[in-house]
Amino acid sequence: MGASAKLQIDYPRLADIRHQPAAWWHDVLALVHYAHESEPAADALPEVPAAHVMMPVLAGHDGSVEIWRLAGPMDSGRHGRVQYRRSERLLFAALSIAEQEFAEANGDGQTHALRRATRAAYQELFGALAGLGFPHPLRIWNVVPEINGQTEDGERYWHFNGARQDAFLGVRREISGNVPAASALGSPHAGPLTVYCIASARAPITLENPRQCNAWEYPSQYGPQSPTFARGCIESDPAQTLFVSGTSSIVGFETAHAGDVRAQTRETLRNIDAVLGAANEHLGAERFALERLSYKVYVRRPEDLELIERDLRDAIGPEARALFLKADICRRDLLVEIEAVGS
C-alpha cells in the first residue's frame, strides 16, 4: 500500500488545520511549522509529530505549516529525542537540541557547544533511522542558529559542517558520492539546532550539478571540512520523487553575482534546471520540469522578496507553488536559496 503514490505538499495556515477531524490526518506524513520566535508551537495536533522552525513566512499567512501527504497507513512515535511518523514507504523524523545543553561552564565554548550539539543530533537521528528500518535519508533539513556568526576560530557554518562530517564518519556513512540531499539555513540566536528528514528503506539515486563543484570537494576557503550533501536525489521507489537540495547562485565553487539579488535568483534557477537535466538524463525521460515542482524560497533580506518572487514566477509561471521564508543563508554573500520537490 502506498507504492508509487505521489508525495504531495501543501502550505496551509496553522489556524485552519487545528480543528480538522482525525480522518484528515490519516495520510499526513510530515508537519513543519514556520513561525516567528514569539509564535506558539504547533502542538496539540492529532498524532502527528512536527518540526518547529523559527523562520517567519514572507509571502502568505503568518503561522504557515508545511504538510506532506502520502498514502497510509501511518504510525507515530519517539525514538529517544527523535519524533517520527512513517508509512511502509517513507519516514519523517525530527529533533531539536539546544546548544546550551553542551555549553562549557565557563561560557567560552561556543564553537564546541555547536559541534557537540550537531554530533549529538546526527548520532541520535542516525540511530533512530537504523532502529526504525529506514536507514537511508533522502532529504535532510538543518536549521542552525546564527549560521553566519563568527567564533574565535571561524564561521559557525564551518563548525556545523565539521561536526556533521564527523557524525557521518562516526557511524561509517559515506561523506561523498552517496550522500543525501540537504540544506542548512540560519535561524535567530535564541532558537535550537533543528534537524529533520525524510528517509527510506532503500538507497536513493544521487544527483550532481555539472555547473557546480561537488559540495564535498569545496576548497578550504569555505571551511576546513566540506559540506556533506548531494545536489539532489531521486527516491528509488517507483514513484521516483525528486528532492532538489537548497540551491544558490554558485557556479563552480564560487558565489556568482554578489550583491545582485535578481541575478542570483536567475542563476539559482539555472542551477536547479541543471539538476533536473541530470535527473531526466538518469531516468531516460523528460520527467521533471521547473513548472511542475513545488518550491521553498529562503530570502535573506525581506525587502528583496518582490524582486525574487517576480523573477521566480517569470521563469516558472504565475501559478508556481512556492513558500517564501526569511532565513540566513550559509554564505554571507548569498541573498537567496531555493529548494524544490517534484513527484
CSV table of C-alpha atoms in Angstrom, one decimal:
chain,number,residue,atom,x,y,z
A,1,MET,CA,0.0,0.0,0.0
A,2,GLY,CA,1.3,3.5,-0.9
A,3,ALA,CA,3.8,2.2,-3.5
A,4,SER,CA,4.1,4.6,-6.4
A,5,ALA,CA,1.8,7.1,-4.8
A,6,LYS,CA,2.8,10.7,-5.1
A,7,LEU,CA,4.2,12.6,-2.2
A,8,GLN,CA,2.1,15.7,-2.0
A,9,ILE,CA,3.0,19.1,-0.4
A,10,ASP,CA,0.7,21.8,0.8
A,11,TYR,CA,1.2,25.1,2.8
A,12,PRO,CA,-2.0,25.8,4.8
A,13,ARG,CA,-2.4,28.2,7.8
A,14,LEU,CA,-1.9,26.6,11.2
A,15,ALA,CA,-5.2,28.1,12.3
A,16,ASP,CA,-7.0,26.4,9.5
A,17,ILE,CA,-5.9,22.9,10.4
A,18,ARG,CA,-6.0,22.9,14.2
A,19,HIS,CA,-9.6,21.6,14.4
A,20,GLN,CA,-9.6,19.2,11.5
A,21,PRO,CA,-11.2,15.8,12.3
A,22,ALA,CA,-9.0,12.8,12.9
A,23,ALA,CA,-9.6,11.4,9.5
A,24,TRP,CA,-8.0,14.5,7.9
A,25,TRP,CA,-4.6,13.5,9.4
A,26,HIS,CA,-4.6,9.8,8.3
A,27,ASP,CA,-2.4,10.4,5.3
A,28,VAL,CA,-0.2,13.2,6.8
A,29,LEU,CA,3.4,12.0,6.8
A,30,ALA,CA,5.1,15.2,8.0
A,31,LEU,CA,4.3,18.6,9.5
A,32,VAL,CA,6.7,21.5,9.6
A,33,HIS,CA,5.7,24.7,11.4
A,34,TYR,CA,7.3,28.0,10.4
A,35,ALA,CA,6.9,30.9,12.8
A,36,HIS,CA,8.3,34.0,14.4
A,37,GLU,CA,10.1,33.4,17.7
A,38,SER,CA,7.1,34.7,19.6
A,39,GLU,CA,4.5,32.5,18.0
A,40,PRO,CA,3.3,29.4,19.8
A,41,ALA,CA,4.4,25.9,18.6
A,42,ALA,CA,2.1,23.8,16.5
A,43,ASP,CA,1.3,21.5,19.4
A,44,ALA,CA,-1.9,19.6,20.3
A,45,LEU,CA,-2.3,18.2,16.7
A,46,PRO,CA,-3.6,14.6,16.5
A,47,GLU,CA,-0.8,12.1,16.5
A,48,VAL,CA,1.5,14.0,14.1
A,49,PRO,CA,5.0,15.0,15.3
A,50,ALA,CA,6.1,18.4,14.0
A,51,ALA,CA,9.4,20.1,13.3
A,52,HIS,CA,9.2,23.7,14.7
A,53,VAL,CA,11.3,26.1,12.6
A,54,MET,CA,12.0,29.7,13.6
A,55,MET,CA,11.6,31.2,10.2
A,56,PRO,CA,8.8,33.7,9.5
A,57,VAL,CA,6.8,33.4,6.3
A,58,LEU,CA,7.2,36.3,4.0
A,59,ALA,CA,4.5,35.6,1.4
A,60,GLY,CA,1.3,34.0,2.6
A,61,HIS,CA,0.0,33.8,6.1
A,62,ASP,CA,1.8,34.0,9.4
A,63,GLY,CA,2.0,30.7,11.2
A,64,SER,CA,2.1,28.7,8.0
A,65,VAL,CA,2.8,25.0,8.1
A,66,GLU,CA,4.1,22.5,5.5
A,67,ILE,CA,2.1,19.3,5.1
A,68,TRP,CA,3.5,16.3,3.4
A,69,ARG,CA,0.9,13.6,2.4
A,70,LEU,CA,1.3,10.1,1.4
A,71,ALA,CA,-1.0,7.1,1.2
A,72,GLY,CA,-1.0,5.3,4.7
A,73,PRO,CA,-1.5,3.7,7.0
A,74,MET,CA,0.8,5.7,9.3
A,75,ASP,CA,2.1,5.3,12.8
A,76,SER,CA,3.9,7.8,15.0
A,77,GLY,CA,6.3,7.6,18.0
A,78,ARG,CA,9.5,8.6,19.6
A,79,HIS,CA,13.0,7.1,19.4
A,80,GLY,CA,14.8,8.8,22.2
A,81,ARG,CA,14.6,12.5,21.4
A,82,VAL,CA,13.6,11.9,17.7
A,83,GLN,CA,10.0,12.2,16.9
A,84,TYR,CA,8.9,10.2,13.9
A,85,ARG,CA,5.9,9.3,11.7
A,86,ARG,CA,6.1,6.6,9.0
A,87,SER,CA,4.3,4.7,6.3
A,88,GLU,CA,5.5,1.5,4.9
A,89,ARG,CA,7.5,3.5,2.3
A,90,LEU,CA,8.8,6.7,4.0
A,91,LEU,CA,9.7,8.0,7.4
A,92,PHE,CA,9.7,11.6,8.7
A,93,ALA,CA,12.0,12.2,11.7
A,94,ALA,CA,12.7,15.4,13.6
A,95,LEU,CA,14.6,16.6,16.7
A,96,SER,CA,15.7,19.9,18.2
A,97,ILE,CA,18.7,20.3,20.6
A,98,ALA,CA,19.6,23.5,22.5
A,99,GLU,CA,23.3,24.3,22.2
A,100,GLN,CA,23.2,25.5,25.9
A,101,GLU,CA,23.0,21.8,26.8
A,102,PHE,CA,26.5,21.4,25.6
A,103,ALA,CA,28.0,24.7,26.6
A,104,GLU,CA,31.0,24.7,28.9
A,105,ALA,CA,30.5,26.0,32.4
A,106,ASN,CA,32.9,28.9,31.9
A,107,GLY,CA,30.9,30.2,28.9
A,108,ASP,CA,33.7,30.4,26.4
A,109,GLY,CA,32.9,27.2,24.4
A,110,GLN,CA,30.5,28.5,21.7
A,111,THR,CA,32.3,26.5,19.0
A,112,HIS,CA,32.5,23.3,21.0
A,113,ALA,CA,28.8,23.6,22.0
A,114,LEU,CA,27.7,23.8,18.4
A,115,ARG,CA,29.9,21.0,17.3
A,116,ARG,CA,28.8,18.8,20.2
A,117,ALA,CA,25.1,19.6,19.6
A,118,THR,CA,25.5,18.8,15.9
A,119,ARG,CA,27.2,15.5,16.5
A,120,ALA,CA,24.6,14.5,19.1
A,121,ALA,CA,21.7,15.4,16.8
A,122,TYR,CA,23.1,13.4,14.0
A,123,GLN,CA,24.0,10.4,16.2
A,124,GLU,CA,20.5,10.3,17.5
A,125,LEU,CA,19.0,10.8,14.1
A,126,PHE,CA,21.0,8.0,12.5
A,127,GLY,CA,20.3,5.7,15.5
A,128,ALA,CA,16.6,6.3,15.0
A,129,LEU,CA,16.7,5.7,11.3
A,130,ALA,CA,18.6,2.5,11.7
A,131,GLY,CA,16.4,1.3,14.6
A,132,LEU,CA,13.2,2.0,12.7
A,133,GLY,CA,14.3,0.3,9.5
A,134,PHE,CA,14.6,3.4,7.3
A,135,PRO,CA,18.4,3.8,7.2
A,136,HIS,CA,18.6,6.0,4.0
A,137,PRO,CA,17.9,9.7,4.5
A,138,LEU,CA,16.7,11.1,1.2
A,139,ARG,CA,16.5,14.7,2.2
A,140,ILE,CA,17.8,16.4,5.4
A,141,TRP,CA,17.0,19.9,6.6
A,142,ASN,CA,19.3,21.7,9.1
A,143,VAL,CA,18.3,24.9,10.9
A,144,VAL,CA,21.4,26.4,12.5
A,145,PRO,CA,21.1,29.4,14.9
A,146,GLU,CA,23.3,32.3,13.7
A,147,ILE,CA,24.7,30.3,10.8
A,148,ASN,CA,26.8,33.2,9.7
A,149,GLY,CA,28.1,34.1,13.1
A,150,GLN,CA,31.8,34.4,13.7
A,151,THR,CA,33.6,32.5,16.5
A,152,GLU,CA,37.2,32.7,17.7
A,153,ASP,CA,38.2,30.1,15.1
A,154,GLY,CA,35.9,30.5,12.1
A,155,GLU,CA,32.3,30.7,11.0
A,156,ARG,CA,29.6,28.8,12.8
A,157,TYR,CA,28.6,27.1,9.5
A,158,TRP,CA,32.1,25.7,9.2
A,159,HIS,CA,31.9,24.2,12.6
A,160,PHE,CA,28.5,22.7,11.8
A,161,ASN,CA,29.9,21.2,8.6
A,162,GLY,CA,32.8,19.7,10.5
A,163,ALA,CA,30.6,18.1,13.2
A,164,ARG,CA,28.2,16.8,10.6
A,165,GLN,CA,31.0,15.2,8.7
A,166,ASP,CA,32.4,13.7,11.9
A,167,ALA,CA,28.9,12.3,12.7
A,168,PHE,CA,28.7,10.6,9.3
A,169,LEU,CA,32.1,9.1,9.7
A,170,GLY,CA,31.4,8.0,13.2
A,171,VAL,CA,28.6,5.7,12.0
A,172,ARG,CA,30.6,4.7,8.9
A,173,ARG,CA,28.5,6.6,6.4
A,174,GLU,CA,29.9,8.0,3.2
A,175,ILE,CA,30.8,11.7,3.1
A,176,SER,CA,30.9,11.9,-0.7
A,177,GLY,CA,29.0,10.5,-3.6
A,178,ASN,CA,26.2,8.5,-2.0
A,179,VAL,CA,25.0,11.2,0.4
A,180,PRO,CA,21.5,12.7,0.9
A,181,ALA,CA,20.1,15.9,-0.5
A,182,ALA,CA,20.2,18.6,2.2
A,183,SER,CA,20.2,22.3,3.1
A,184,ALA,CA,21.4,24.3,6.1
A,185,LEU,CA,19.8,27.6,6.8
A,186,GLY,CA,20.1,30.1,9.7
A,187,SER,CA,17.6,31.0,12.4
A,188,PRO,CA,17.8,33.6,15.2
A,189,HIS,CA,20.3,33.1,18.0
A,190,ALA,CA,17.6,32.1,20.5
A,191,GLY,CA,16.5,29.1,18.6
A,192,PRO,CA,17.7,25.4,18.9
A,193,LEU,CA,19.6,23.4,16.4
A,194,THR,CA,16.8,21.6,14.5
A,195,VAL,CA,17.4,18.7,12.1
A,196,TYR,CA,14.6,16.8,10.3
A,197,CYS,CA,14.5,14.5,7.4
A,198,ILE,CA,12.5,12.2,5.1
A,199,ALA,CA,14.1,8.7,4.9
A,200,SER,CA,13.6,5.5,3.0
A,201,ALA,CA,14.4,1.8,3.5
A,202,ARG,CA,16.0,1.9,0.0
A,203,ALA,CA,19.1,3.9,-1.0
A,204,PRO,CA,18.3,6.9,-3.3
A,205,ILE,CA,19.7,7.8,-6.7
A,206,THR,CA,22.0,10.7,-6.0
A,207,LEU,CA,22.4,13.6,-8.4
A,208,GLU,CA,25.1,16.3,-9.0
A,209,ASN,CA,25.0,19.5,-11.0
A,210,PRO,CA,27.5,19.8,-13.9
A,211,ARG,CA,27.6,23.6,-13.4
A,212,GLN,CA,28.9,23.2,-9.8
A,213,CYS,CA,31.7,21.7,-7.9
A,214,ASN,CA,30.6,18.8,-5.7
A,215,ALA,CA,29.9,20.2,-2.3
A,216,TRP,CA,32.3,17.7,-0.6
A,217,GLU,CA,35.1,19.0,-2.8
A,218,TYR,CA,34.8,22.7,-1.9
A,219,PRO,CA,38.3,24.3,-1.3
A,220,SER,CA,39.4,25.1,2.2
A,221,GLN,CA,38.5,28.8,1.8
A,222,TYR,CA,34.9,27.7,2.5
A,223,GLY,CA,35.9,25.8,5.7
A,224,PRO,CA,38.3,23.1,6.8
A,225,GLN,CA,35.8,20.4,6.4
A,226,SER,CA,33.4,20.4,3.4
A,227,PRO,CA,29.6,20.2,3.5
A,228,THR,CA,28.1,16.7,3.2
A,229,PHE,CA,25.3,16.7,0.7
A,230,ALA,CA,24.3,15.9,-2.9
A,231,ARG,CA,22.7,18.5,-5.1
A,232,GLY,CA,19.6,16.3,-5.4
A,233,CYS,CA,18.3,12.7,-5.2
A,234,ILE,CA,15.6,10.6,-6.6
A,235,GLU,CA,13.7,8.2,-4.4
A,236,SER,CA,14.2,4.6,-5.5
A,237,ASP,CA,10.5,3.8,-5.1
A,238,PRO,CA,8.6,3.5,-8.4
A,239,ALA,CA,7.1,7.0,-7.6
A,240,GLN,CA,10.6,8.4,-8.1
A,241,THR,CA,10.1,11.6,-6.1
A,242,LEU,CA,12.8,14.2,-6.8
A,243,PHE,CA,14.4,16.2,-3.9
A,244,VAL,CA,16.5,19.2,-5.0
A,245,SER,CA,18.8,20.4,-2.3
A,246,GLY,CA,19.0,24.0,-1.2
A,247,THR,CA,20.4,25.8,-4.3
A,248,SER,CA,22.0,29.2,-4.6
A,249,SER,CA,24.0,31.3,-7.1
A,250,ILE,CA,27.1,29.3,-7.0
A,251,VAL,CA,29.0,28.4,-10.2
A,252,GLY,CA,31.9,26.0,-9.8
A,253,PHE,CA,32.5,26.7,-6.2
A,254,GLU,CA,32.3,30.5,-6.2
A,255,THR,CA,29.4,32.8,-5.4
A,256,ALA,CA,28.2,34.5,-8.6
A,257,HIS,CA,26.6,38.0,-8.8
A,258,ALA,CA,27.4,39.2,-5.3
A,259,GLY,CA,25.1,42.0,-4.2
A,260,ASP,CA,22.7,41.5,-7.2
A,261,VAL,CA,19.6,39.6,-5.9
A,262,ARG,CA,17.9,39.4,-9.3
A,263,ALA,CA,20.9,37.9,-11.0
A,264,GLN,CA,21.4,35.5,-8.0
A,265,THR,CA,17.8,34.3,-8.4
A,266,ARG,CA,18.1,33.7,-12.1
A,267,GLU,CA,21.5,31.8,-11.6
A,268,THR,CA,19.9,29.7,-8.8
A,269,LEU,CA,17.1,28.7,-11.2
A,270,ARG,CA,19.6,27.8,-13.8
A,271,ASN,CA,21.3,25.6,-11.3
A,272,ILE,CA,18.0,23.9,-10.4
A,273,ASP,CA,17.3,23.3,-14.1
A,274,ALA,CA,20.7,21.7,-14.4
A,275,VAL,CA,19.8,19.2,-11.6
A,276,LEU,CA,16.5,18.5,-13.4
A,277,GLY,CA,18.5,17.8,-16.5
A,278,ALA,CA,20.7,15.3,-14.6
A,279,ALA,CA,17.5,13.6,-13.2
A,280,ASN,CA,15.8,13.3,-16.6
A,281,GLU,CA,19.0,12.0,-18.1
A,282,HIS,CA,19.3,9.3,-15.5
A,283,LEU,CA,15.7,8.3,-15.9
A,284,GLY,CA,15.8,8.5,-19.7
A,285,ALA,CA,12.7,10.6,-19.9
A,286,GLU,CA,11.6,14.3,-19.6
A,287,ARG,CA,10.0,13.5,-16.2
A,288,PHE,CA,10.8,16.8,-14.3
A,289,ALA,CA,10.4,20.4,-15.4
A,290,LEU,CA,10.7,23.7,-13.5
A,291,GLU,CA,6.9,24.4,-13.8
A,292,ARG,CA,6.0,21.1,-12.2
A,293,LEU,CA,7.9,21.5,-8.9
A,294,SER,CA,7.0,22.8,-5.5
A,295,TYR,CA,9.4,25.4,-4.1
A,296,LYS,CA,10.6,26.7,-0.8
A,297,VAL,CA,12.5,30.1,-1.2
A,298,TYR,CA,14.7,31.4,1.6
A,299,VAL,CA,15.2,35.2,1.5
A,300,ARG,CA,18.0,36.9,3.4
A,301,ARG,CA,16.6,40.4,3.1
A,302,PRO,CA,12.8,40.8,3.3
A,303,GLU,CA,13.0,43.9,1.1
A,304,ASP,CA,14.2,41.6,-1.8
A,305,LEU,CA,11.0,39.5,-1.7
A,306,GLU,CA,9.2,41.3,-4.5
A,307,LEU,CA,12.1,41.0,-6.9
A,308,ILE,CA,12.8,37.4,-6.1
A,309,GLU,CA,9.1,36.4,-6.5
A,310,ARG,CA,8.8,38.3,-9.8
A,311,ASP,CA,11.8,36.5,-11.3
A,312,LEU,CA,10.7,33.1,-10.0
A,313,ARG,CA,7.3,33.5,-11.5
A,314,ASP,CA,8.7,34.9,-14.7
A,315,ALA,CA,10.8,31.8,-15.1
A,316,ILE,CA,8.3,29.2,-13.9
A,317,GLY,CA,4.9,30.7,-14.4
A,318,PRO,CA,2.4,32.7,-12.3
A,319,GLU,CA,0.9,29.5,-10.8
A,320,ALA,CA,4.3,28.4,-9.3
A,321,ARG,CA,3.8,26.7,-5.9
A,322,ALA,CA,6.2,28.4,-3.6
A,323,LEU,CA,6.6,29.3,0.1
A,324,PHE,CA,8.8,32.3,0.9
A,325,LEU,CA,10.7,32.3,4.2
A,326,LYS,CA,13.1,34.8,5.9
A,327,ALA,CA,16.3,33.0,6.7
A,328,ASP,CA,20.1,33.5,6.7
A,329,ILE,CA,22.0,31.5,4.1
A,330,CYS,CA,25.2,29.6,4.5
A,331,ARG,CA,27.4,32.2,2.8
A,332,ARG,CA,27.2,35.8,3.8
A,333,ASP,CA,27.2,37.0,0.1
A,334,LEU,CA,24.2,34.8,-0.9
A,335,LEU,CA,20.9,36.6,-0.8
A,336,VAL,CA,18.5,33.8,-1.8
A,337,GLU,CA,18.4,30.0,-1.7
A,338,ILE,CA,15.7,27.8,-3.4
A,339,GLU,CA,14.9,24.1,-2.9
A,340,ALA,CA,12.3,22.0,-4.7
A,341,VAL,CA,10.4,18.8,-4.8
A,342,GLY,CA,8.9,17.0,-7.8
A,343,SER,CA,6.6,14.0,-7.8
